[in-house]
mmCIF file of C-alpha atoms in Angstrom:
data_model
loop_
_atom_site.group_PDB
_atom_site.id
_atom_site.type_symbol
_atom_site.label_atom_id
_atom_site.label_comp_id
_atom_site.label_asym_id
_atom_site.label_seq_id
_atom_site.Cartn_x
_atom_site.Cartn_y
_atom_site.Cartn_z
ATOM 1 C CA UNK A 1 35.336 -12.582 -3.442
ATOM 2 C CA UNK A 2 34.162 -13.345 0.189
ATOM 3 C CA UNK A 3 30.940 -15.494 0.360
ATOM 4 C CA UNK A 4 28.421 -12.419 2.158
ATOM 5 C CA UNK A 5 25.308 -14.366 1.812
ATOM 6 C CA UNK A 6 22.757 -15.432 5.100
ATOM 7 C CA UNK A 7 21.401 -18.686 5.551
ATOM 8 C CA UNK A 8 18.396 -19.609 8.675
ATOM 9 C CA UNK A 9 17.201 -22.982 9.069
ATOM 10 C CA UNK A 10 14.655 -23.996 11.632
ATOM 11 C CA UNK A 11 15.943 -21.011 14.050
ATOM 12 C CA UNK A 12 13.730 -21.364 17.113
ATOM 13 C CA UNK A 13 14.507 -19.046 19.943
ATOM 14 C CA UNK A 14 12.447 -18.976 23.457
ATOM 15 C CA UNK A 15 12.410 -17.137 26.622
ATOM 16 C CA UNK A 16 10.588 -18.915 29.102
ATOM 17 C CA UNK A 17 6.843 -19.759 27.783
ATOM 18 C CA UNK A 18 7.308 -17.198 24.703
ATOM 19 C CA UNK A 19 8.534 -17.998 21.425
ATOM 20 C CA UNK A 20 9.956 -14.742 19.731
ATOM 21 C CA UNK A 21 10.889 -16.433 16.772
ATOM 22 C CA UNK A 22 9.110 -19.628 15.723
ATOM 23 C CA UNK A 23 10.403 -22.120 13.052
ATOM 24 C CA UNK A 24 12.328 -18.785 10.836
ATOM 25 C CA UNK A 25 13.662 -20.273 7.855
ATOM 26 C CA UNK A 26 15.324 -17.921 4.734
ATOM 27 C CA UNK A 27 18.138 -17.235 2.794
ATOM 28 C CA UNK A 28 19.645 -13.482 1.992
ATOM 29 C CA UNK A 29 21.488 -13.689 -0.845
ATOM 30 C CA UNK A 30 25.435 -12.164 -1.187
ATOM 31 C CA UNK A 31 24.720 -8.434 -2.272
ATOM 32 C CA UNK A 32 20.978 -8.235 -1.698
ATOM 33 C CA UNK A 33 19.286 -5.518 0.299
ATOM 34 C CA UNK A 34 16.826 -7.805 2.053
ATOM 35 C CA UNK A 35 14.185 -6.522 4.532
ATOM 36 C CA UNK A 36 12.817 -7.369 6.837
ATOM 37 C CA UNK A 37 9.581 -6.494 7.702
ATOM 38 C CA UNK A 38 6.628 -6.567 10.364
ATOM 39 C CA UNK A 39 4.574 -4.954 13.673
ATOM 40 C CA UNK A 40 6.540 -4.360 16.559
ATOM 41 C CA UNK A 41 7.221 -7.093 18.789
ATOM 42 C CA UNK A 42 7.287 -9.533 15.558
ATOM 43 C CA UNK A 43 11.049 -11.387 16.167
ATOM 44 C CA UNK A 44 12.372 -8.969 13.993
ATOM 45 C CA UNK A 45 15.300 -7.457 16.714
ATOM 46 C CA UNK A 46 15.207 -11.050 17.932
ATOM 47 C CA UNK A 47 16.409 -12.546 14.747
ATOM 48 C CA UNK A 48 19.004 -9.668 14.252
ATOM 49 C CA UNK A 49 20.307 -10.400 17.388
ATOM 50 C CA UNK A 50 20.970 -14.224 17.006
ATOM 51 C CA UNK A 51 22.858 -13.521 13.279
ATOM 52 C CA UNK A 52 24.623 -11.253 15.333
ATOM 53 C CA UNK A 53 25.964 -13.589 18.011
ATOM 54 C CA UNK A 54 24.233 -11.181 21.078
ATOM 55 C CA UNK A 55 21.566 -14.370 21.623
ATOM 56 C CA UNK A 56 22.508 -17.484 21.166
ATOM 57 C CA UNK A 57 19.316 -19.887 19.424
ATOM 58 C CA UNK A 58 17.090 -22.367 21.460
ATOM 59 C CA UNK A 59 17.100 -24.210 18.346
ATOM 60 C CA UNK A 60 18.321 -24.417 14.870
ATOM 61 C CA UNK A 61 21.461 -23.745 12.058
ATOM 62 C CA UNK A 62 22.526 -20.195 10.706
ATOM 63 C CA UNK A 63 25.397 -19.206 8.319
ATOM 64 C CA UNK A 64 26.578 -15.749 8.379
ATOM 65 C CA UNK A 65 28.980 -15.008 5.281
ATOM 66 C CA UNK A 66 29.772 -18.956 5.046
ATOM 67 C CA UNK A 67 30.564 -19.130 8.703
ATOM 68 C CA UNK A 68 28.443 -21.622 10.490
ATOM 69 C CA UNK A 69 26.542 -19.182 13.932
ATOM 70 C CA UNK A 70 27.748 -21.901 16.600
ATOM 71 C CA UNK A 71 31.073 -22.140 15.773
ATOM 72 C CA UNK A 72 32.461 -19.158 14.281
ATOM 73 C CA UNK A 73 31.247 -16.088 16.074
ATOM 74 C CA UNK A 74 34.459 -14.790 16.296
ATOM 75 C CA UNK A 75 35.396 -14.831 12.169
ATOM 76 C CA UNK A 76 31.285 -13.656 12.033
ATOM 77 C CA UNK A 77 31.748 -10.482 13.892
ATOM 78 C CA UNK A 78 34.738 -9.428 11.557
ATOM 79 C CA UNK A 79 32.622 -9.234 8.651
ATOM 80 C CA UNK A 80 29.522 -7.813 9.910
ATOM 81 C CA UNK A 81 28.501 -4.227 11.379
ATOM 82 C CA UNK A 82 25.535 -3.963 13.403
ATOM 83 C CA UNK A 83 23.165 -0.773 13.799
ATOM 84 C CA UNK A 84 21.135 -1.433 16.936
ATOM 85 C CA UNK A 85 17.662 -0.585 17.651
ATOM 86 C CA UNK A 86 18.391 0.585 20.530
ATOM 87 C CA UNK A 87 21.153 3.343 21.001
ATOM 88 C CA UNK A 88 24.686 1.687 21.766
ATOM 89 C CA UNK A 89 27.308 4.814 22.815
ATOM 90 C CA UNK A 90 28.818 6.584 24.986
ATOM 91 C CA UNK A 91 26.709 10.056 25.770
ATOM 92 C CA UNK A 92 29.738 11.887 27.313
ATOM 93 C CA UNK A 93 31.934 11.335 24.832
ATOM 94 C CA UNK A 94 31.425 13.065 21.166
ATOM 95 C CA UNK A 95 29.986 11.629 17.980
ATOM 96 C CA UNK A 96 33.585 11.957 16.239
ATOM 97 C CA UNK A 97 35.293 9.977 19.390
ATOM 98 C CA UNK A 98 32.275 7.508 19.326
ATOM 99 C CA UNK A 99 33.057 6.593 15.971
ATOM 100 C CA UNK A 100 36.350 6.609 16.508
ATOM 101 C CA UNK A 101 36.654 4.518 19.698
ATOM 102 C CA UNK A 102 34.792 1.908 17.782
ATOM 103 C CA UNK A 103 37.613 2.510 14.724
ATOM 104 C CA UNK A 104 40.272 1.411 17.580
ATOM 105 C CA UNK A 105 37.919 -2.072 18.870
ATOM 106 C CA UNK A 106 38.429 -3.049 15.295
ATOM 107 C CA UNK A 107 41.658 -2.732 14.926
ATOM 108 C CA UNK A 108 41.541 0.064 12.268
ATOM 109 C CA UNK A 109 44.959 2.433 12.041
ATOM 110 C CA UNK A 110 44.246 5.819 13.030
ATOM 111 C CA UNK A 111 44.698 6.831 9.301
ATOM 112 C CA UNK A 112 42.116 5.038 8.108
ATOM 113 C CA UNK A 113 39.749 5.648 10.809
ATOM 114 C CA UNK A 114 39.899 9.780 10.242
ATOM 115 C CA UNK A 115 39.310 8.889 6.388
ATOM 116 C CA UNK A 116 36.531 6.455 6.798
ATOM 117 C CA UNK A 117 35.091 8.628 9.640
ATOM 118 C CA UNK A 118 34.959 11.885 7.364
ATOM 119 C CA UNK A 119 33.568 9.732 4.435
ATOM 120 C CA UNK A 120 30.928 8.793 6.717
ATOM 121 C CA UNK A 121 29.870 11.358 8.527
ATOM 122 C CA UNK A 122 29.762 13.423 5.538
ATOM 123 C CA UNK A 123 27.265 11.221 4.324
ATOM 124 C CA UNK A 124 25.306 11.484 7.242
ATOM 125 C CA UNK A 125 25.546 15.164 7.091
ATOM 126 C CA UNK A 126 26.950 15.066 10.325
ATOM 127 C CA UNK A 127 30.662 16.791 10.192
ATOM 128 C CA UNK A 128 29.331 19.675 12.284
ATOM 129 C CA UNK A 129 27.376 17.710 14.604
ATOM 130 C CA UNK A 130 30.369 14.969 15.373
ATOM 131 C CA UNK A 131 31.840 17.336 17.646
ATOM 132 C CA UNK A 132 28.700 17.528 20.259
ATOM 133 C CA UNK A 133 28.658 15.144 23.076
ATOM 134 C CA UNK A 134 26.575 12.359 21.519
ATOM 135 C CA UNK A 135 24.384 12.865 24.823
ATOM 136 C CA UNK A 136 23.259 16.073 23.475
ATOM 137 C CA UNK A 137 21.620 14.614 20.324
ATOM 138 C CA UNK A 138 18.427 14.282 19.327
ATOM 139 C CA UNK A 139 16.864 11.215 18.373
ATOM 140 C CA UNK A 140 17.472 11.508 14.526
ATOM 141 C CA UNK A 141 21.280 12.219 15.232
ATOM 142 C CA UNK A 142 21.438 9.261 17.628
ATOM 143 C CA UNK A 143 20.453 7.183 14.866
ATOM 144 C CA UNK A 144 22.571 8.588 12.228
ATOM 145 C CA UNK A 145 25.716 8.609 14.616
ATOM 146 C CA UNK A 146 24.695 4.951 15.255
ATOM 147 C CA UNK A 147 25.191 4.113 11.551
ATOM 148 C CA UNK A 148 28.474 6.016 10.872
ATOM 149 C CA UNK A 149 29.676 3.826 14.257
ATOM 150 C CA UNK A 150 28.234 0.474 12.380
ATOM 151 C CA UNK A 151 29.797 0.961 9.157
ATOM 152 C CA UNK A 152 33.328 2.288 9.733
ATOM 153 C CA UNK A 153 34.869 -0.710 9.721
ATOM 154 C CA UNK A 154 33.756 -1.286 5.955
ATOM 155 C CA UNK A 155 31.944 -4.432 6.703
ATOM 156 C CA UNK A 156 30.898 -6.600 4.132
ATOM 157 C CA UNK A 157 27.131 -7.679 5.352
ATOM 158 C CA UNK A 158 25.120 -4.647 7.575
ATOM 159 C CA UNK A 159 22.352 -5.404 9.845
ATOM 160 C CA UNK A 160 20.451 -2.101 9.987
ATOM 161 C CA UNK A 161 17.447 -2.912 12.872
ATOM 162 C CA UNK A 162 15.153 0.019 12.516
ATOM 163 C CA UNK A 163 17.720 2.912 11.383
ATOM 164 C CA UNK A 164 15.276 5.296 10.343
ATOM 165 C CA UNK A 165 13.502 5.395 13.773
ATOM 166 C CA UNK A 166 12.779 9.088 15.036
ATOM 167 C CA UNK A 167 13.847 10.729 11.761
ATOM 168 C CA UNK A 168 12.531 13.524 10.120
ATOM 169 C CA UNK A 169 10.983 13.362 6.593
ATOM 170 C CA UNK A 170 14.206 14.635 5.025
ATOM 171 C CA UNK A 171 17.150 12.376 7.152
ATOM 172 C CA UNK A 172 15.304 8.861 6.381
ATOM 173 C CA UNK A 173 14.936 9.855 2.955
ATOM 174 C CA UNK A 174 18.776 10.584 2.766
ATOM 175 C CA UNK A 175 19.373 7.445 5.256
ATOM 176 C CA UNK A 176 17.895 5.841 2.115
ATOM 177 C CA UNK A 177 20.277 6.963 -0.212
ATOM 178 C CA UNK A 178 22.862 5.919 2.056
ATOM 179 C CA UNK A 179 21.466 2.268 2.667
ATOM 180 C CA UNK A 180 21.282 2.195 -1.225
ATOM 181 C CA UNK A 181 24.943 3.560 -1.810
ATOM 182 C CA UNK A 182 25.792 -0.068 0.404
ATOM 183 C CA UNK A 183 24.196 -2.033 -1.642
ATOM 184 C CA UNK A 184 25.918 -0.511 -5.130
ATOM 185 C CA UNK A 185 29.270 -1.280 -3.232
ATOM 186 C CA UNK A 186 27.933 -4.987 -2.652
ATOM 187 C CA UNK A 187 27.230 -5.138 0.331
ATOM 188 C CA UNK A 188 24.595 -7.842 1.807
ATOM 189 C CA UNK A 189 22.308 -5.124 4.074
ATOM 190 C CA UNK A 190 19.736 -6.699 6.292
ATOM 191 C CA UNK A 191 17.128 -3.918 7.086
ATOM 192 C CA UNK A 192 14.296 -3.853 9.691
ATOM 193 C CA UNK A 193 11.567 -2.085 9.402
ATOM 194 C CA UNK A 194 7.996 -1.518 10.116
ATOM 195 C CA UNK A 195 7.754 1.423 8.001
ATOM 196 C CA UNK A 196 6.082 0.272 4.965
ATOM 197 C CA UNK A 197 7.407 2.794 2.282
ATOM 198 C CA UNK A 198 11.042 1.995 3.629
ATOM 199 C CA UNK A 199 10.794 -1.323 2.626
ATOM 200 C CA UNK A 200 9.087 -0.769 -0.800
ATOM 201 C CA UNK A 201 11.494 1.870 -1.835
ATOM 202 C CA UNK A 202 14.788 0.225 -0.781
ATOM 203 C CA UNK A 203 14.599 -3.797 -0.637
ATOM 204 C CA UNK A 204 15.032 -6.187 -3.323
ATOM 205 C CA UNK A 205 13.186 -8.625 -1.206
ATOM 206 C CA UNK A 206 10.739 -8.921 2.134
ATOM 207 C CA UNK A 207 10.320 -11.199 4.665
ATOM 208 C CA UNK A 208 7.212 -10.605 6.381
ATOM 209 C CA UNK A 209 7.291 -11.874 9.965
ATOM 210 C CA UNK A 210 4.435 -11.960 13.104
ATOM 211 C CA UNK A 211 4.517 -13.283 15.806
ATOM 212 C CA UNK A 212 7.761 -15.126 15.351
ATOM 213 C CA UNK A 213 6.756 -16.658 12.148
ATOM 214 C CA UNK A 214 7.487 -15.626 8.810
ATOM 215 C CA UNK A 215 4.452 -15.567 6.898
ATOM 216 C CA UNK A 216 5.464 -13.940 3.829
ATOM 217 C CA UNK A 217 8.758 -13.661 1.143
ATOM 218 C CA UNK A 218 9.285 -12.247 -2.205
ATOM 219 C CA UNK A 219 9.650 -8.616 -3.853
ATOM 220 C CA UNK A 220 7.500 -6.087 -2.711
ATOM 221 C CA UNK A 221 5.722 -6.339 -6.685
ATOM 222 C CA UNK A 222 5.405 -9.659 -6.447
ATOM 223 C CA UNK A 223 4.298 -9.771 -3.122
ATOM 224 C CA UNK A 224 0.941 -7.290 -4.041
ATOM 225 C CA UNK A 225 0.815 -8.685 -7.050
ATOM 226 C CA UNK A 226 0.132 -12.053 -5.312
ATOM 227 C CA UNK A 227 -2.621 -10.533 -3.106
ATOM 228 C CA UNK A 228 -4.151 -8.248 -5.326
ATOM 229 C CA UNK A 229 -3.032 -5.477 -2.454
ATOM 230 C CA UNK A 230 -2.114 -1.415 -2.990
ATOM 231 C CA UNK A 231 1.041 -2.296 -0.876
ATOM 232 C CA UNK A 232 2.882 -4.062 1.980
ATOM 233 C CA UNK A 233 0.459 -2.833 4.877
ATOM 234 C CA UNK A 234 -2.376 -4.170 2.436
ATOM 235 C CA UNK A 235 -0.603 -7.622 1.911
ATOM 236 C CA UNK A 236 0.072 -7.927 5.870
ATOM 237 C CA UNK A 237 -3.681 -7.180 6.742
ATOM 238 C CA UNK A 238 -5.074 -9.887 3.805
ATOM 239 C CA UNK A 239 -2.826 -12.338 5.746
ATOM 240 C CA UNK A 240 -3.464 -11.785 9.333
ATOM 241 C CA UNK A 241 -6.677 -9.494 9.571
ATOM 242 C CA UNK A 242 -4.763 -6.630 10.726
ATOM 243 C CA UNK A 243 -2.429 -3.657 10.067
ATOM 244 C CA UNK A 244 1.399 -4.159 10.809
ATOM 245 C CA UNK A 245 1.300 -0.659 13.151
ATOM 246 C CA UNK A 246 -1.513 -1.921 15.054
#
């Protein structure tokens, strides 16, 4: 079985006189749906994007499924599938040849492609949709379509940065099935979120992060039960005085 576990030490990363992420240290271990979690501008998309290989760190070690960050990107990026933040496709082409022109960058057979495409999309509840031009979609599509395009090569660890984003009620709560279908396969899924319900319901453990720094980790249980709090929101404003959505 391929080692799918996540390992920060010390990751420091800077741009100019602002530290996005400060000192991040944690482990994600092989299987686990971890999250994330924190206001925006908190280093979450930061931190996503350095286990990624799309920013390189000012500082510090990361292992992404055994493979040390600095020095094996390329064997990194074969494991891994990546659901941006913000929307990564091509508007004039549709959904269906989105997902499929990503398919073809990873080398997938054409056969395999249509099969892991239908899976997917049926999911999604997107079959009818996939034949729009993605440019046409509205913001709850975009990130559906953006998911299907992140998972069809069948990677073993997800990083899922804010999927639920412009959803209604009824798509995030089936997005959450589909996050937790991933995890019953074993997949390691690294979610962020600042919705606080989306990280109760769906992750076996939180980070929570401001300002760069991660300031708490556990389950969400523990994690109230540790500050006497009704949930996540209450645990982040005991910490730092404030709500994560402020």
């Amino acid at each position: 079985m391929k080692e799918n576990g996540i390992k920060l030490q010390n990751i420091v990363k800077k741009f100019d006189d602002i530290t996005a992420v400060d000192d991040l240290s944690f482990e994600v271990e092989a299987g686990e749906l971890f999250g994330l979690l924190g206001p925006n501008g908190a280093g979450k998309t930061t931190t996503i994007k350095i286990l990624t290989g799309l920013l390189k760190p000012t500082s510090g070690e990361a292992k992404v499924g055994g493979y040390d960050l600095k020095k094996s990107i390329g064997k990194i990026k074969e494991m891994i599938g990546v659901c941006p933040q913000e929307p990564a496709f091509y508007p004039y082409l549709t959904g269906r040849e989105n997902v499929e022109l990503f398919g073809n960058l990873h080398g997938m057979s054409k056969t395999k492609i249509k099969e892991r495409a239908e899976e997917l999309l049926a999911k999604v509840g997107l079959v009818e949709g996939a034949t729009r031009k993605a440019g046409k979609y509205s913001g709850g599509m975009v990130r559906r379509i953006s998911l299907v395009m992140a998972l069809i090569n069948d990677p073993d660890i997800a990083f899922l940065d804010e999927p639920t984003v412009a959803m209604d009620v009824q798509s995030r709560r089936a997005t959450w099935d589909f996050i937790r279908d991933l995890k019953t396969q074993g997949k390691t899924v690294v979610l962020t979120t600042h919705y606080i319900e989306e990280a109760e319901m769906l992750c076996d453990r939180v980070g929570i992060i401001d300002r760069g720094k991660l300031i708490a980790l556990n389950t969400p249980k523990a994690l109230m039960a540790e500050y006497d709090a009704k949930d996540l929101e209450d645990v982040f404003i005991k910490i730092t005085g404030r709500k994560i959505r402020e």
